[in-house]
Coordinates of C-alpha atoms and ligand atoms in Angstrom, one line a residue:
M1 CA 1.2 9.8 -13.0
I2 CA -2.9 9.8 -12.6
Y3 CA -4.1 7.3 -10.2
L4 CA -7.6 6.3 -10.9
D5 CA -7.6 3.2 -9.0
Y6 CA -8.7 4.3 -5.2
S7 CA -11.0 1.4 -5.1
A8 CA -8.2 -1.0 -5.1
T9 CA -6.5 1.0 -2.4
T10 CA -6.2 4.8 -1.4
P11 CA -3.0 6.5 -0.5
V12 CA -2.0 6.8 3.2
G13 CA -3.1 10.4 4.3
D14 CA -1.4 12.8 6.7
A15 CA -4.0 11.8 9.7
A16 CA -2.9 8.1 9.5
I17 CA 0.7 8.8 9.4
R18 CA 0.6 11.5 12.3
A19 CA -1.4 9.0 14.4
I20 CA 0.9 6.1 13.8
A21 CA 3.7 8.1 14.7
D22 CA 1.9 9.1 18.0
A23 CA 1.1 5.7 18.9
C24 CA 4.7 4.6 18.5
K25 CA 5.5 6.6 21.7
A26 CA 3.3 4.3 23.7
P27 CA 5.0 1.0 22.9
G28 CA 3.4 -1.4 25.5
N29 CA 1.9 -4.6 24.5
P30 CA -1.9 -4.2 25.2
N31 CA -2.2 -7.9 26.6
S32 CA 0.4 -6.8 29.3
V33 CA -0.8 -6.1 32.7
H34 CA 1.7 -3.2 33.8
S35 CA 1.0 0.3 33.1
T36 CA 2.6 0.5 29.7
G37 CA 0.5 -2.3 28.5
L38 CA -2.7 -0.9 30.1
S39 CA -2.1 2.4 28.4
S40 CA -1.7 0.6 25.2
A41 CA -5.0 -1.3 25.9
K42 CA -6.8 2.1 26.7
M43 CA -5.8 3.4 23.6
I44 CA -7.2 0.6 21.7
E45 CA -10.3 0.9 23.6
A46 CA -10.7 4.5 23.0
D47 CA -10.0 4.1 19.0
R48 CA -12.5 1.2 18.9
E49 CA -15.1 3.4 20.6
N50 CA -14.3 6.1 18.1
I51 CA -14.8 4.0 15.1
L52 CA -18.0 2.8 16.3
K53 CA -19.3 6.2 17.0
L54 CA -18.3 7.5 13.5
L55 CA -20.1 4.6 11.9
G56 CA -23.4 5.6 14.2
L57 CA -23.0 2.4 16.3
D58 CA -23.6 2.3 20.0
S59 CA -20.8 0.7 21.6
E60 CA -23.0 -0.7 24.4
I61 CA -24.5 -2.9 21.7
F62 CA -21.8 -3.4 19.3
E63 CA -18.0 -4.3 19.5
L64 CA -15.3 -4.0 17.1
I65 CA -12.8 -6.9 16.4
P66 CA -9.7 -5.4 14.7
T67 CA -8.4 -7.7 12.0
S68 CA -5.6 -7.8 9.1
G69 CA -8.4 -6.4 6.9
A70 CA -11.7 -7.3 5.4
T71 CA -10.7 -10.6 4.0
E72 CA -9.9 -12.0 7.4
A73 CA -13.2 -10.2 8.8
N74 CA -15.3 -11.8 6.3
N75 CA -13.7 -15.3 6.8
L76 CA -14.2 -14.8 10.6
A77 CA -17.7 -13.7 10.3
L78 CA -18.9 -16.6 8.1
K79 CA -16.7 -19.4 9.6
G80 CA -17.2 -18.2 12.8
V81 CA -21.0 -18.4 13.2
F82 CA -21.3 -21.5 11.0
E83 CA -19.0 -23.4 13.3
R84 CA -21.0 -22.2 16.3
F85 CA -24.3 -22.9 14.8
S86 CA -24.4 -25.5 12.3
P87 CA -24.2 -28.2 15.2
K88 CA -27.5 -27.0 16.1
G89 CA -28.8 -27.5 12.4
K90 CA -28.5 -23.9 11.3
K91 CA -26.6 -24.5 8.1
H92 CA -28.4 -22.4 5.4
I93 CA -26.6 -19.2 4.2
I94 CA -28.0 -16.8 1.7
T95 CA -25.9 -14.3 -0.1
T96 CA -25.5 -12.9 -3.8
Q97 CA -23.4 -13.6 -6.8
L98 CA -21.7 -10.1 -6.7
E99 CA -19.8 -11.1 -3.5
H100 CA -16.0 -10.4 -3.3
S101 CA -13.7 -13.5 -3.3
S102 CA -13.3 -13.1 0.5
I103 CA -17.2 -14.1 1.0
A104 CA -17.4 -16.5 -2.1
A105 CA -14.3 -18.6 -1.2
P106 CA -15.1 -19.0 2.4
L107 CA -18.6 -20.1 1.4
S108 CA -17.4 -22.7 -0.9
A109 CA -15.1 -23.9 1.6
L110 CA -18.3 -24.1 4.2
Q111 CA -20.3 -25.9 1.4
K112 CA -17.7 -28.8 1.8
A113 CA -18.3 -28.8 5.3
G114 CA -22.3 -29.0 4.8
A115 CA -23.6 -25.6 4.5
E116 CA -26.5 -25.0 2.0
V117 CA -25.9 -21.8 0.1
D118 CA -28.4 -19.9 -1.8
F119 CA -27.9 -17.0 -4.0
A120 CA -30.4 -14.0 -3.7
P121 CA -32.3 -13.1 -7.1
L122 CA -31.0 -9.5 -8.4
L123 CA -33.1 -6.8 -10.0
S124 CA -32.1 -5.5 -13.3
D125 CA -30.0 -2.7 -11.9
G126 CA -27.9 -5.4 -9.9
T127 CA -29.6 -4.8 -6.4
V128 CA -31.1 -7.5 -4.4
D129 CA -34.8 -8.5 -4.9
I130 CA -35.8 -8.4 -1.2
E131 CA -39.3 -10.3 -2.0
G132 CA -37.1 -13.0 -3.8
L133 CA -34.6 -13.0 -0.7
E134 CA -37.5 -13.5 1.6
K135 CA -38.7 -16.6 -0.3
L136 CA -35.3 -18.2 0.3
I137 CA -35.5 -17.8 3.9
R138 CA -36.2 -21.0 5.7
E139 CA -36.4 -22.5 9.3
N140 CA -32.5 -23.5 9.2
T141 CA -31.3 -20.2 7.7
L142 CA -28.3 -19.1 9.6
I143 CA -27.1 -15.9 8.3
V144 CA -27.7 -13.5 5.1
S145 CA -24.4 -11.9 3.9
I146 CA -24.7 -9.0 1.3
G147 CA -22.0 -6.7 0.4
A148 CA -22.8 -2.9 0.7
V149 CA -21.2 -1.9 -2.5
N150 CA -20.0 -3.8 -5.2
S151 CA -16.3 -3.2 -5.8
E152 CA -16.3 -3.7 -9.7
T153 CA -19.5 -1.6 -10.6
G154 CA -20.2 0.5 -7.5
I155 CA -23.9 -1.1 -7.4
R156 CA -25.0 0.1 -3.9
Q157 CA -27.3 -2.7 -2.5
P158 CA -30.1 -1.5 0.0
V159 CA -28.4 -2.8 3.1
E160 CA -30.2 -0.7 5.6
K161 CA -33.6 -1.9 4.2
I162 CA -32.7 -5.7 4.1
A163 CA -30.8 -5.4 7.7
R164 CA -34.2 -3.6 9.1
F165 CA -36.5 -6.2 7.2
I166 CA -34.5 -9.3 8.5
K167 CA -34.3 -7.8 12.0
E168 CA -38.0 -7.3 12.2
K169 CA -39.4 -10.0 10.2
Y170 CA -36.8 -13.0 10.9
P171 CA -35.0 -12.1 14.4
S172 CA -33.3 -15.5 14.6
V173 CA -31.5 -14.9 11.2
L174 CA -28.2 -13.0 11.2
F175 CA -27.5 -10.3 8.7
H176 CA -23.8 -9.5 7.8
T177 CA -22.5 -7.0 5.3
D178 CA -19.1 -6.5 3.6
A179 CA -18.8 -2.7 3.8
T180 CA -15.4 -2.6 2.5
Q181 CA -16.2 -0.4 -0.7
A182 CA -19.0 1.6 1.3
I183 CA -17.0 3.1 4.5
G184 CA -15.5 6.3 3.5
K185 CA -17.4 6.6 0.0
V186 CA -21.1 6.7 1.3
K187 CA -22.9 6.9 4.7
N188 CA -25.3 4.1 5.7
D189 CA -27.3 3.4 8.7
Y190 CA -25.7 0.2 10.0
S191 CA -27.6 -0.2 13.3
D192 CA -29.7 -3.0 12.2
V193 CA -27.0 -5.2 11.1
D194 CA -25.5 -8.2 13.1
M195 CA -21.9 -7.9 11.6
L196 CA -20.0 -5.6 9.3
S197 CA -16.5 -6.1 7.6
F198 CA -14.4 -3.2 6.3
S199 CA -10.5 -2.6 5.4
A200 CA -8.8 0.5 6.5
H201 CA -6.8 0.8 3.3
K202 CA -9.9 1.8 1.4
F203 CA -10.1 4.9 3.6
Y204 CA -6.5 6.6 3.4
C205 CA -5.0 4.1 6.1
F206 CA -2.3 1.5 5.9
K207 CA -3.0 -1.8 4.5
G208 CA -3.0 -4.6 7.0
I209 CA -5.5 -3.3 9.4
G210 CA -9.4 -3.5 9.3
G211 CA -12.3 -5.0 11.4
L212 CA -15.2 -6.9 11.9
I213 CA -18.0 -5.2 13.9
K214 CA -20.5 -7.3 15.5
R215 CA -23.3 -7.5 18.0
K216 CA -22.0 -8.2 21.3
K217 CA -24.7 -10.8 21.6
T218 CA -23.7 -12.4 18.4
V219 CA -21.4 -15.4 19.3
L220 CA -18.9 -16.6 16.9
I221 CA -16.0 -19.1 17.3
P222 CA -12.7 -17.4 16.8
Q223 CA -10.7 -18.6 14.0
M224 CA -7.2 -18.4 15.6
K225 CA -6.5 -20.3 18.4
G226 CA -4.1 -19.5 21.2
G227 CA -2.6 -16.3 22.5
S228 CA -4.7 -14.0 24.7
S229 CA -6.2 -10.7 23.3
T230 CA -7.8 -7.5 24.1
T231 CA -10.9 -9.2 22.0
K232 CA -11.4 -13.0 22.8
F233 CA -12.6 -13.3 19.2
R234 CA -9.1 -12.8 17.6
S235 CA -6.3 -13.7 19.3
G236 CA -2.8 -12.4 19.0
T237 CA -1.3 -9.1 19.9
P238 CA -3.4 -6.3 18.5
C239 CA -1.5 -3.8 16.6
S240 CA -2.2 -0.8 18.6
E241 CA -0.2 1.4 16.1
L242 CA -2.5 0.5 13.3
I243 CA -5.7 0.6 15.1
H244 CA -4.8 4.2 16.4
S245 CA -4.0 5.2 12.9
M246 CA -7.2 3.6 11.4
S247 CA -9.3 5.5 14.0
A248 CA -7.7 8.9 12.9
A249 CA -7.9 8.0 9.2
L250 CA -12.0 7.2 9.4
S251 CA -12.3 10.5 11.4
D252 CA -10.3 12.4 8.8
T253 CA -12.2 10.8 5.9
L254 CA -15.6 11.6 7.3
C255 CA -14.7 15.1 8.1
D256 CA -16.4 17.5 5.4
F257 CA -17.7 14.3 4.1
E258 CA -20.7 16.0 2.1
A259 CA -18.4 18.6 0.2
K260 CA -16.2 15.6 -0.8
Y261 CA -19.1 13.5 -1.8
E262 CA -20.5 16.1 -4.0
R263 CA -17.0 16.9 -5.6
V264 CA -16.8 13.3 -6.6
K265 CA -20.5 13.3 -7.8
R266 CA -19.7 16.1 -9.9
L267 CA -16.3 14.5 -11.5
N268 CA -18.2 11.2 -12.1
S269 CA -21.0 12.8 -14.0
Y270 CA -18.7 14.8 -16.0
L271 CA -16.6 11.5 -16.7
K272 CA -19.7 9.6 -17.6
N273 CA -21.2 12.1 -20.0
E274 CA -17.9 12.5 -21.8
L275 CA -17.3 8.8 -22.1
A276 CA -20.7 8.2 -23.2
K277 CA -20.0 10.4 -26.2
I278 CA -17.1 8.2 -27.4
P279 CA -18.5 5.4 -30.0
D280 CA -18.1 2.0 -28.8
I281 CA -18.2 2.9 -25.0
V282 CA -20.9 1.5 -23.0
I283 CA -21.1 2.5 -19.5
N284 CA -21.9 -0.7 -17.3
S285 CA -22.2 1.0 -13.6
A286 CA -26.2 1.5 -13.1
Q287 CA -27.6 4.9 -11.9
N288 CA -27.5 3.8 -8.1
A289 CA -23.6 3.1 -8.3
V290 CA -21.5 5.0 -5.9
P291 CA -19.9 8.0 -7.5
Q292 CA -16.5 6.8 -6.9
I293 CA -16.8 3.7 -9.0
L294 CA -17.6 3.8 -12.9
N295 CA -17.4 0.7 -14.9
F296 CA -17.4 0.8 -18.6
S297 CA -16.7 -1.3 -21.7
Y298 CA -14.7 -0.2 -24.8
L299 CA -16.2 -2.7 -27.2
G300 CA -13.7 -4.6 -29.4
T301 CA -10.8 -4.1 -27.1
K302 CA -9.9 -6.6 -24.2
S303 CA -9.6 -5.1 -20.8
A304 CA -6.1 -5.8 -20.3
D305 CA -5.3 -4.1 -23.4
L306 CA -7.0 -0.8 -22.5
Q307 CA -5.4 -1.0 -19.4
H308 CA -1.9 -1.3 -20.7
Y309 CA -2.6 1.7 -23.2
L310 CA -3.6 3.9 -20.1
S311 CA -0.8 2.9 -18.1
E312 CA 1.7 3.6 -21.0
N313 CA 0.3 7.1 -20.7
E314 CA 0.6 7.1 -17.0
I315 CA -3.0 6.6 -16.0
F316 CA -3.6 3.8 -13.6
I317 CA -7.0 2.1 -13.5
S318 CA -8.2 -1.7 -13.2
T319 CA -9.6 -4.5 -14.9
G320 CA -12.3 -5.9 -12.4
T321 CA -11.1 -6.1 -9.0
A322 CA -7.4 -6.1 -8.1
C323 CA -8.1 -9.3 -6.4
A324 CA -9.4 -11.1 -9.5
A325 CA -7.1 -9.2 -12.0
H326 CA -6.0 -12.4 -13.7
T327 CA -9.2 -13.6 -15.4
D328 CA -10.0 -12.5 -18.8
M329 CA -13.5 -11.9 -18.2
S330 CA -15.2 -9.9 -15.6
A331 CA -17.8 -12.3 -13.8
A332 CA -19.9 -9.6 -12.5
I333 CA -20.3 -7.7 -15.8
L334 CA -21.2 -11.1 -17.4
M335 CA -23.7 -12.0 -14.9
L336 CA -25.2 -8.5 -15.0
T337 CA -25.2 -7.7 -18.7
G338 CA -25.4 -11.4 -20.1
D339 CA -23.1 -10.1 -22.6
E340 CA -19.5 -11.7 -23.1
E341 CA -18.2 -8.6 -25.2
K342 CA -18.9 -6.3 -22.5
A343 CA -17.5 -8.4 -19.9
K344 CA -14.2 -9.0 -21.9
S345 CA -13.8 -5.2 -22.6
S346 CA -14.8 -4.0 -19.1
V347 CA -12.6 -1.7 -17.0
R348 CA -13.2 0.2 -13.6
V349 CA -12.1 3.8 -13.1
S350 CA -12.3 4.7 -9.4
I351 CA -11.9 8.3 -8.1
S352 CA -11.9 10.1 -4.9
F353 CA -12.2 13.5 -3.6
M354 CA -8.6 14.0 -4.3
T355 CA -9.1 13.4 -8.0
E356 CA -8.6 16.7 -10.1
I357 CA -10.6 17.4 -13.2
D358 CA -7.5 17.7 -15.5
E359 CA -6.8 14.0 -14.6
I360 CA -10.4 13.1 -15.9
E361 CA -9.8 15.2 -19.0
K362 CA -6.8 13.4 -19.7
L363 CA -8.4 10.0 -19.4
V364 CA -11.2 11.4 -21.8
R365 CA -8.7 12.5 -24.2
L366 CA -7.1 9.3 -24.3
M367 CA -10.1 7.4 -24.7
H368 CA -10.8 9.4 -27.6
N369 CA -7.5 8.3 -29.4
A370 CA -7.8 4.8 -28.1
Ligands
PMP401 N1 -14.4 -7.1 0.3 C1 -14.5 -6.1 -0.7 C2 -15.7 -5.7 -1.2 C3 -13.2 -5.7 -1.5 O1 -13.3 -4.7 -2.4 C4 -12.1 -6.0 -0.8 C5 -10.8 -5.5 -1.3 N2 -10.6 -5.4 -2.7 C6 -12.0 -7.0 0.2 C7 -13.2 -7.3 0.8 C8 -10.9 -7.7 0.8 O2 -10.0 -6.5 1.5 P1 -8.5 -6.7 2.1 O3 -7.8 -7.3 0.7 O4 -8.2 -5.5 2.4 O5 -8.6 -8.0 3.0

């Protein structure tokens, strides 16, 4: 089988497996006050620090709240600050129309609770028009939330620039980024963001673990009540084994990062060039897309039919994102291209440093015969 769906999830790597096995040898509840509990809490603390350090964030300024993944982290970030600040009149939220459903859905729910939501305008390559974004900022703007990398097209947003601009010019406005598709794929300087969400199964760890990183001074209301925790923002017993595994998986993913990145870039440009030679194929990913994600349309063939054809030939790719796989048209491609035909026939191939050239060659051969 040829797996080309790494942006849906990555296989669990040896580093994550070794770390979880090690952590299982320290069985205490991190919330217990006896020595076994304390050593478990200490391990979590070291792992939280390691993750912050790997992301270039100062643990004096930032803290990591372990969650079940990015969906929970995004919900906690948005609902948590809205609940805290909307009674003071801060009800305005700016986002984009390219966000994952775990941003879009909580924002729809918040709209029913009085949130005023605006979408930042996008430039022709799908990146945020920062001047247009600035025009939307007003006195009661609470937060700007922009995903670092779009899961379907790979569009990379200038989050460093946006975060710095907001911090310098509008210090009372919070900036959150959903970095789920960025961490492990590209390096960003996140030091000017206020909050950041991610999921560890996108970087060769288990599903069901991730986190929300936030500035210590950023206050939010916990969304789960009851049960003490090592972090007061997310109650319940933290899974020390998964946190340890996430920390090891991130270290391993970022090890030799440049070499892995260059390899993926070469594979991406080979694939892109070869696909572009096939009549009826249009590449949808813009020049600025991350090399791990390539979106294209095979005009005249429905996305699901192409996916089925490839999967019968043991190649696994996706139509849109795994989380919105049951609609017949890609909303992101429709929005970006304004072309229904392209939106109905688009698919996403996502590759990794583990991808082999002969896997790409087989995909190209099959596309010639599709
Ligand atoms: N944000 C983005 C950009 C994603 O791609 C995903 C997962 N596909 C999520 C959030 C949600 O992650 P999880 O399902 O692990 O909670």
